[in-house]
mmCIF file of C-alpha atoms in Angstrom:
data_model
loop_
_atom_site.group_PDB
_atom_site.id
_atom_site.type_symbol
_atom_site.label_atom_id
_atom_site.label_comp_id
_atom_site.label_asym_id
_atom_site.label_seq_id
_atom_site.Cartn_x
_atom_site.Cartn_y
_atom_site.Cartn_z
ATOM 1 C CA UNK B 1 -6.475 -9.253 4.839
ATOM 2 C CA UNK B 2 -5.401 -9.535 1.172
ATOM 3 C CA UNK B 3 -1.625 -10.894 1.113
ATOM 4 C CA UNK B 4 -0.902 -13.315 3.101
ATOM 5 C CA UNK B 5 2.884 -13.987 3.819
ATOM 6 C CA UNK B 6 4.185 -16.996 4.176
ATOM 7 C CA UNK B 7 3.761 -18.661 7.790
ATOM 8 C CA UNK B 8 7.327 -19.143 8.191
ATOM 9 C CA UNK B 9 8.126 -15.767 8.151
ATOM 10 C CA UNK B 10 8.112 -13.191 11.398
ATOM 11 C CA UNK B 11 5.248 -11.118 10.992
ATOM 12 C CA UNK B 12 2.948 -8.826 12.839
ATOM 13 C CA UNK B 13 -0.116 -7.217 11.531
ATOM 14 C CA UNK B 14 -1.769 -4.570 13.574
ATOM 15 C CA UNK B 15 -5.300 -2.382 12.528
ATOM 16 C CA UNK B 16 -5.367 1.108 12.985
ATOM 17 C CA UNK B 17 -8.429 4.013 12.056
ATOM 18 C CA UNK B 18 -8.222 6.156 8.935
ATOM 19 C CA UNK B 19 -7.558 8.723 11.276
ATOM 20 C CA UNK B 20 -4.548 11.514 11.143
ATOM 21 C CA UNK B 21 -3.752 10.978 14.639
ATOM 22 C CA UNK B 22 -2.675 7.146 13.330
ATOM 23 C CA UNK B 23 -0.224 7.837 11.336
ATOM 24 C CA UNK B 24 2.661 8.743 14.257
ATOM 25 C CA UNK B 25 0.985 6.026 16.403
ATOM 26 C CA UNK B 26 1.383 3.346 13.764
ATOM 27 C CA UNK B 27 5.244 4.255 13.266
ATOM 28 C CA UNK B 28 5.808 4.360 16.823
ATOM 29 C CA UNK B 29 4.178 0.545 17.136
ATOM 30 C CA UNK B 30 6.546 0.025 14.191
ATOM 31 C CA UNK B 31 9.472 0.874 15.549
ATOM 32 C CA UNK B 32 8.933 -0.908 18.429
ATOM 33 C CA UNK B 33 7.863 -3.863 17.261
ATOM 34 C CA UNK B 34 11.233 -3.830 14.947
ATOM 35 C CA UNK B 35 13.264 -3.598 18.199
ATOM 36 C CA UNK B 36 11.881 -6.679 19.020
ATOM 37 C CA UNK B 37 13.009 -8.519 16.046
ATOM 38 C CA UNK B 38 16.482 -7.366 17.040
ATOM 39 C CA UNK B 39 16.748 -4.651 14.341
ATOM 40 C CA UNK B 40 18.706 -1.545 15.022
ATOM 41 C CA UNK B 41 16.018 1.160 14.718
ATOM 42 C CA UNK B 42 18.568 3.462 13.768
ATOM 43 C CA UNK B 43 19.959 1.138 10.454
ATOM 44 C CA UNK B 44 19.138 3.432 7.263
ATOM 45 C CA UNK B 45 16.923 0.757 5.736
ATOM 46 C CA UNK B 46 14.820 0.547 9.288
ATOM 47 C CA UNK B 47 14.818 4.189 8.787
ATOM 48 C CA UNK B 48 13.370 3.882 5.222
ATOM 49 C CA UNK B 49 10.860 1.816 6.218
ATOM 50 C CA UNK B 50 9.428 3.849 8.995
ATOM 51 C CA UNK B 51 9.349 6.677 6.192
ATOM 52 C CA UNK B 52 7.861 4.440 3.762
ATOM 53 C CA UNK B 53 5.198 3.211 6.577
ATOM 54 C CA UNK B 54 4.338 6.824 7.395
ATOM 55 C CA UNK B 55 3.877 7.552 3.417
ATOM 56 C CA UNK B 56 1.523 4.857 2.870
ATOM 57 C CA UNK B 57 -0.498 5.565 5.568
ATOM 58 C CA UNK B 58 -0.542 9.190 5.088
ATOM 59 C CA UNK B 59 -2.467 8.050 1.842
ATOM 60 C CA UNK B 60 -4.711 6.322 2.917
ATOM 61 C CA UNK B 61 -5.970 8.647 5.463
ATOM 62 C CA UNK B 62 -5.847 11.266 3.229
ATOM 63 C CA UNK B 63 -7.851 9.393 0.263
ATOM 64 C CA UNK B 64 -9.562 6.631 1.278
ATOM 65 C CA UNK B 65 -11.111 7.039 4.552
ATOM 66 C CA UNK B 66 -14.569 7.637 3.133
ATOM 67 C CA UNK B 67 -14.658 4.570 2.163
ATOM 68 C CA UNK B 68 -12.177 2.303 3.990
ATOM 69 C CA UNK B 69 -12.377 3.785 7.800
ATOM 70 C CA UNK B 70 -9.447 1.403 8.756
ATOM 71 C CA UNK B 71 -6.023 0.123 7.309
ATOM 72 C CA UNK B 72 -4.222 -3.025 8.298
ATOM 73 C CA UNK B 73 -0.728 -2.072 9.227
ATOM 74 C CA UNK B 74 2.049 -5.271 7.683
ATOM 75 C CA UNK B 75 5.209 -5.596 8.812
ATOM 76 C CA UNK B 76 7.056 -9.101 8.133
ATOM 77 C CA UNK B 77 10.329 -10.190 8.414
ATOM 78 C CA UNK B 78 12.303 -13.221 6.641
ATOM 79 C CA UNK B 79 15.418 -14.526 5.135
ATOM 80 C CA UNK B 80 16.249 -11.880 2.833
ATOM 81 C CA UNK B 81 13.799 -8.884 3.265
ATOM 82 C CA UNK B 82 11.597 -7.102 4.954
ATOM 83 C CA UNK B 83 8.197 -5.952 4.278
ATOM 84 C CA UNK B 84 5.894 -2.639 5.306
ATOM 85 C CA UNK B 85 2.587 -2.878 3.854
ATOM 86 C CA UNK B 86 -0.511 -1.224 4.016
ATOM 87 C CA UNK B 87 -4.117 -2.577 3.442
ATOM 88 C CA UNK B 88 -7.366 -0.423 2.924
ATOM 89 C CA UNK B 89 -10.491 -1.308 1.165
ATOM 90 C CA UNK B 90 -11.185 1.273 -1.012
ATOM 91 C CA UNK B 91 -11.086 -0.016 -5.391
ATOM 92 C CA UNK B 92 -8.526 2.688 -6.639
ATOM 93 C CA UNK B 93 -5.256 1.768 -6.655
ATOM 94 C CA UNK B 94 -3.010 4.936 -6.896
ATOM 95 C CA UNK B 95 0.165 5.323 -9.040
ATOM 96 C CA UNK B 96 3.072 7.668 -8.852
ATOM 97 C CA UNK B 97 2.594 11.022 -10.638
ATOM 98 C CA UNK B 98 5.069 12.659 -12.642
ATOM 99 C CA UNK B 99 4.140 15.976 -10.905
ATOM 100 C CA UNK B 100 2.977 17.127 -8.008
ATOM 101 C CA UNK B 101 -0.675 17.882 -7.202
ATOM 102 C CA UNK B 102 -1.277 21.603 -9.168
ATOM 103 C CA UNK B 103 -3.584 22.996 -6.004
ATOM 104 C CA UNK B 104 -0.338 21.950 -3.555
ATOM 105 C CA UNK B 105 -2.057 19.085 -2.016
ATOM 106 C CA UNK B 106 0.893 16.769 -2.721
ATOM 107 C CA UNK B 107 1.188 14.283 -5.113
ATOM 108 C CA UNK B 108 4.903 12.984 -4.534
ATOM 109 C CA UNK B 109 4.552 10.458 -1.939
ATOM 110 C CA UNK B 110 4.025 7.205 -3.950
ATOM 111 C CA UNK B 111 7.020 8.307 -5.936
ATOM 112 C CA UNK B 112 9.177 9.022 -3.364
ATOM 113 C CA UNK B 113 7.994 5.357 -1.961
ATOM 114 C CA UNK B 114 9.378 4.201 -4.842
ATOM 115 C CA UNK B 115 12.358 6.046 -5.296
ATOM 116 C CA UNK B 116 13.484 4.965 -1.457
ATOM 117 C CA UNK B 117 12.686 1.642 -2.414
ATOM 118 C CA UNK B 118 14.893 1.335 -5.136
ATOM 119 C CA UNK B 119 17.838 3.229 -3.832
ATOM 120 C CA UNK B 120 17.539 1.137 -0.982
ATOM 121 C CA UNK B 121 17.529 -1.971 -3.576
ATOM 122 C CA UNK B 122 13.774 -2.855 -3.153
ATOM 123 C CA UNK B 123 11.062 -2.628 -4.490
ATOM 124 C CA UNK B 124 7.801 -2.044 -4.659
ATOM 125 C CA UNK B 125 4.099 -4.021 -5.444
ATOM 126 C CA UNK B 126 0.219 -3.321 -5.865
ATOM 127 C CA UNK B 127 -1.975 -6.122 -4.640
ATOM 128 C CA UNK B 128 -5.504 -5.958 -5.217
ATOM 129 C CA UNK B 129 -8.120 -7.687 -3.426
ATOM 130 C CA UNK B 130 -9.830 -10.419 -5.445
ATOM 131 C CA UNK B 131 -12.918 -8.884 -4.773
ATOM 132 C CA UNK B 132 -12.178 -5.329 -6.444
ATOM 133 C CA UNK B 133 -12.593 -3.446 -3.324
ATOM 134 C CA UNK B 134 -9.271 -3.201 -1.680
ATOM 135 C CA UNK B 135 -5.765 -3.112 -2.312
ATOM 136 C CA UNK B 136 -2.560 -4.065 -0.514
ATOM 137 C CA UNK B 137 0.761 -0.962 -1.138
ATOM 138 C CA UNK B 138 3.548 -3.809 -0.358
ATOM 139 C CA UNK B 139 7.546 -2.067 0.364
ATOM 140 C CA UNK B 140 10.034 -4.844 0.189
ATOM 141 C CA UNK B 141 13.318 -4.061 1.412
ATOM 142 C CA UNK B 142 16.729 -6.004 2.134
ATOM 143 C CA UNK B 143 17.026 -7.210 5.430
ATOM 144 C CA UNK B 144 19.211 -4.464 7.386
ATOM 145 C CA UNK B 145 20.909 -6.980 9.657
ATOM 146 C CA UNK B 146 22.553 -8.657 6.846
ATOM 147 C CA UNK B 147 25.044 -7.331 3.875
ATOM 148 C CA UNK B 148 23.618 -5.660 0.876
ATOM 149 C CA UNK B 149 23.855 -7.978 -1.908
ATOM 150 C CA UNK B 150 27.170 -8.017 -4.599
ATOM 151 C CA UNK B 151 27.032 -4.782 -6.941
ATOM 152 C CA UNK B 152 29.238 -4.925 -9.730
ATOM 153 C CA UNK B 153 30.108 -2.570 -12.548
ATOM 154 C CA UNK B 154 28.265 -2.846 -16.134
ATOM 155 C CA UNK B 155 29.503 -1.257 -19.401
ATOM 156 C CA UNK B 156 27.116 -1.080 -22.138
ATOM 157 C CA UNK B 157 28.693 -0.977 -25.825
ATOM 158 C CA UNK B 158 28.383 2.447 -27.498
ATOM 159 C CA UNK B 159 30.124 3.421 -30.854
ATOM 160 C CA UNK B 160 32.612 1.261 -30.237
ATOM 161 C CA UNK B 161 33.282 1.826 -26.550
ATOM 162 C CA UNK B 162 32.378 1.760 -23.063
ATOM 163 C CA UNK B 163 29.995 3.933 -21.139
ATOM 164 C CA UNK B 164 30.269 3.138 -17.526
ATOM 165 C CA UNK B 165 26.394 2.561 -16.344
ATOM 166 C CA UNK B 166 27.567 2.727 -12.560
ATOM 167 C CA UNK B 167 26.785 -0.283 -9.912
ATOM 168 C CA UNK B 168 24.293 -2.548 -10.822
ATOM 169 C CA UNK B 169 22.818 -5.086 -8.243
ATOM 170 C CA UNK B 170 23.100 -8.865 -9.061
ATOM 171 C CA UNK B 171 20.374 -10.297 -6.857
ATOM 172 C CA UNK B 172 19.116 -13.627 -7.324
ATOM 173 C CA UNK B 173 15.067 -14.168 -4.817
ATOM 174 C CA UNK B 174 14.260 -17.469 -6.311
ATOM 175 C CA UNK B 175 14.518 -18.785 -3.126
ATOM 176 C CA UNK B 176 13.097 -15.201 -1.516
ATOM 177 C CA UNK B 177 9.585 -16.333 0.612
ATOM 178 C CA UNK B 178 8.220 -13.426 -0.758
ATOM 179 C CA UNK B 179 7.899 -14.159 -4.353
ATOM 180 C CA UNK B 180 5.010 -16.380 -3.590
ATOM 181 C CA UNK B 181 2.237 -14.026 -2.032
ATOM 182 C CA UNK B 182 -0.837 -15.592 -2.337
ATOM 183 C CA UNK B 183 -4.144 -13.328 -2.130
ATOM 184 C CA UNK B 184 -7.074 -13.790 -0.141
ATOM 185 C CA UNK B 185 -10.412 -11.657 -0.328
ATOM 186 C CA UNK B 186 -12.069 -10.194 2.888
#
């Protein structure tokens, strides 16, 4: 397991094949194993994550099974966020694309990971095993049993006025668990 997350922290790390018929299983264990932590599998940013689960796995079946016949399924839970990860061990480490895959294929997952993410006020990480031969697709989200954090309004200075940028979030994680991940090679 690349990342590990800091012991304090509820987390639960399952291993499933690089297999289509994984993908639904592993977001069913998901969901369940939310429930458990006393989230409400029906909060939108539960809901996100599930999404964001099935995304990431869909990828790696899809790409990497040739060469990493498992993933490692992450789910952790602390203070302020929580995590869905997913760990394979093949070297490439994929990127959004600006379009979509010209033969069809797809294409628009990773960005739409990251588009969820951040409309959801999270964000989104690449961990690479020290070794070269893996990488960890980390989703952190806000925690959805607690309130979003404060938004307020920011104007940026243009000719001598105001354009209204919208609501920006003021978030402070220096004392977020997850800013320290520390890696760990296979």
């Amino acid at each position: 397991m690349p990342v590990s997350i800091q012991s304090q922290l509820r987390q639960h790390i399952f291993t499933v094949p690089t297999v289509a018929v994984s993908v639904p299983t592993a977001r069913r264990r998901a969901r369940a194993h939310f429930a458990t932590w006393d989230l409400d599998v029906e909060h939108p940013v539960v809901e996100t994550a599930l999404f964001i689960l099935t995304e990431l796995l869909t990828n790696s079946v899809q790409h990497t099974a040739h060469r990493s016949p498992t993933a490692d399924i992450i789910l952790a839970l602390g203070p302020r966020s929580l995590i869905v990860a997913v760990h394979d061990r093949h070297p490439h480490c994929p990127r959004p694309t600006p379009e979509p895959h010209a033969d069809g294929s797809g294409g628009w997952g990773l960005r739409l990971v990251a588009e969820l993410a951040a409309e959801a006020l999270g964000s989104t990480h690449t961990h690479t095993d020290t070794d070269e031969q893996g990488k960890t697709l980390l989703v952190r989200l806000p925690r959805p049993d607690r309130p979003l954090p404060c938004t307020r309004d920011v104007g940026v200075r243009s000719g001598g006025g105001t354009a209204e940028r919208g609501p920006v979030a003021v978030r402070s994680h220096s004392d977020d668990p997850f800013e320290s991940l520390a890696e760990r090679g296979r």
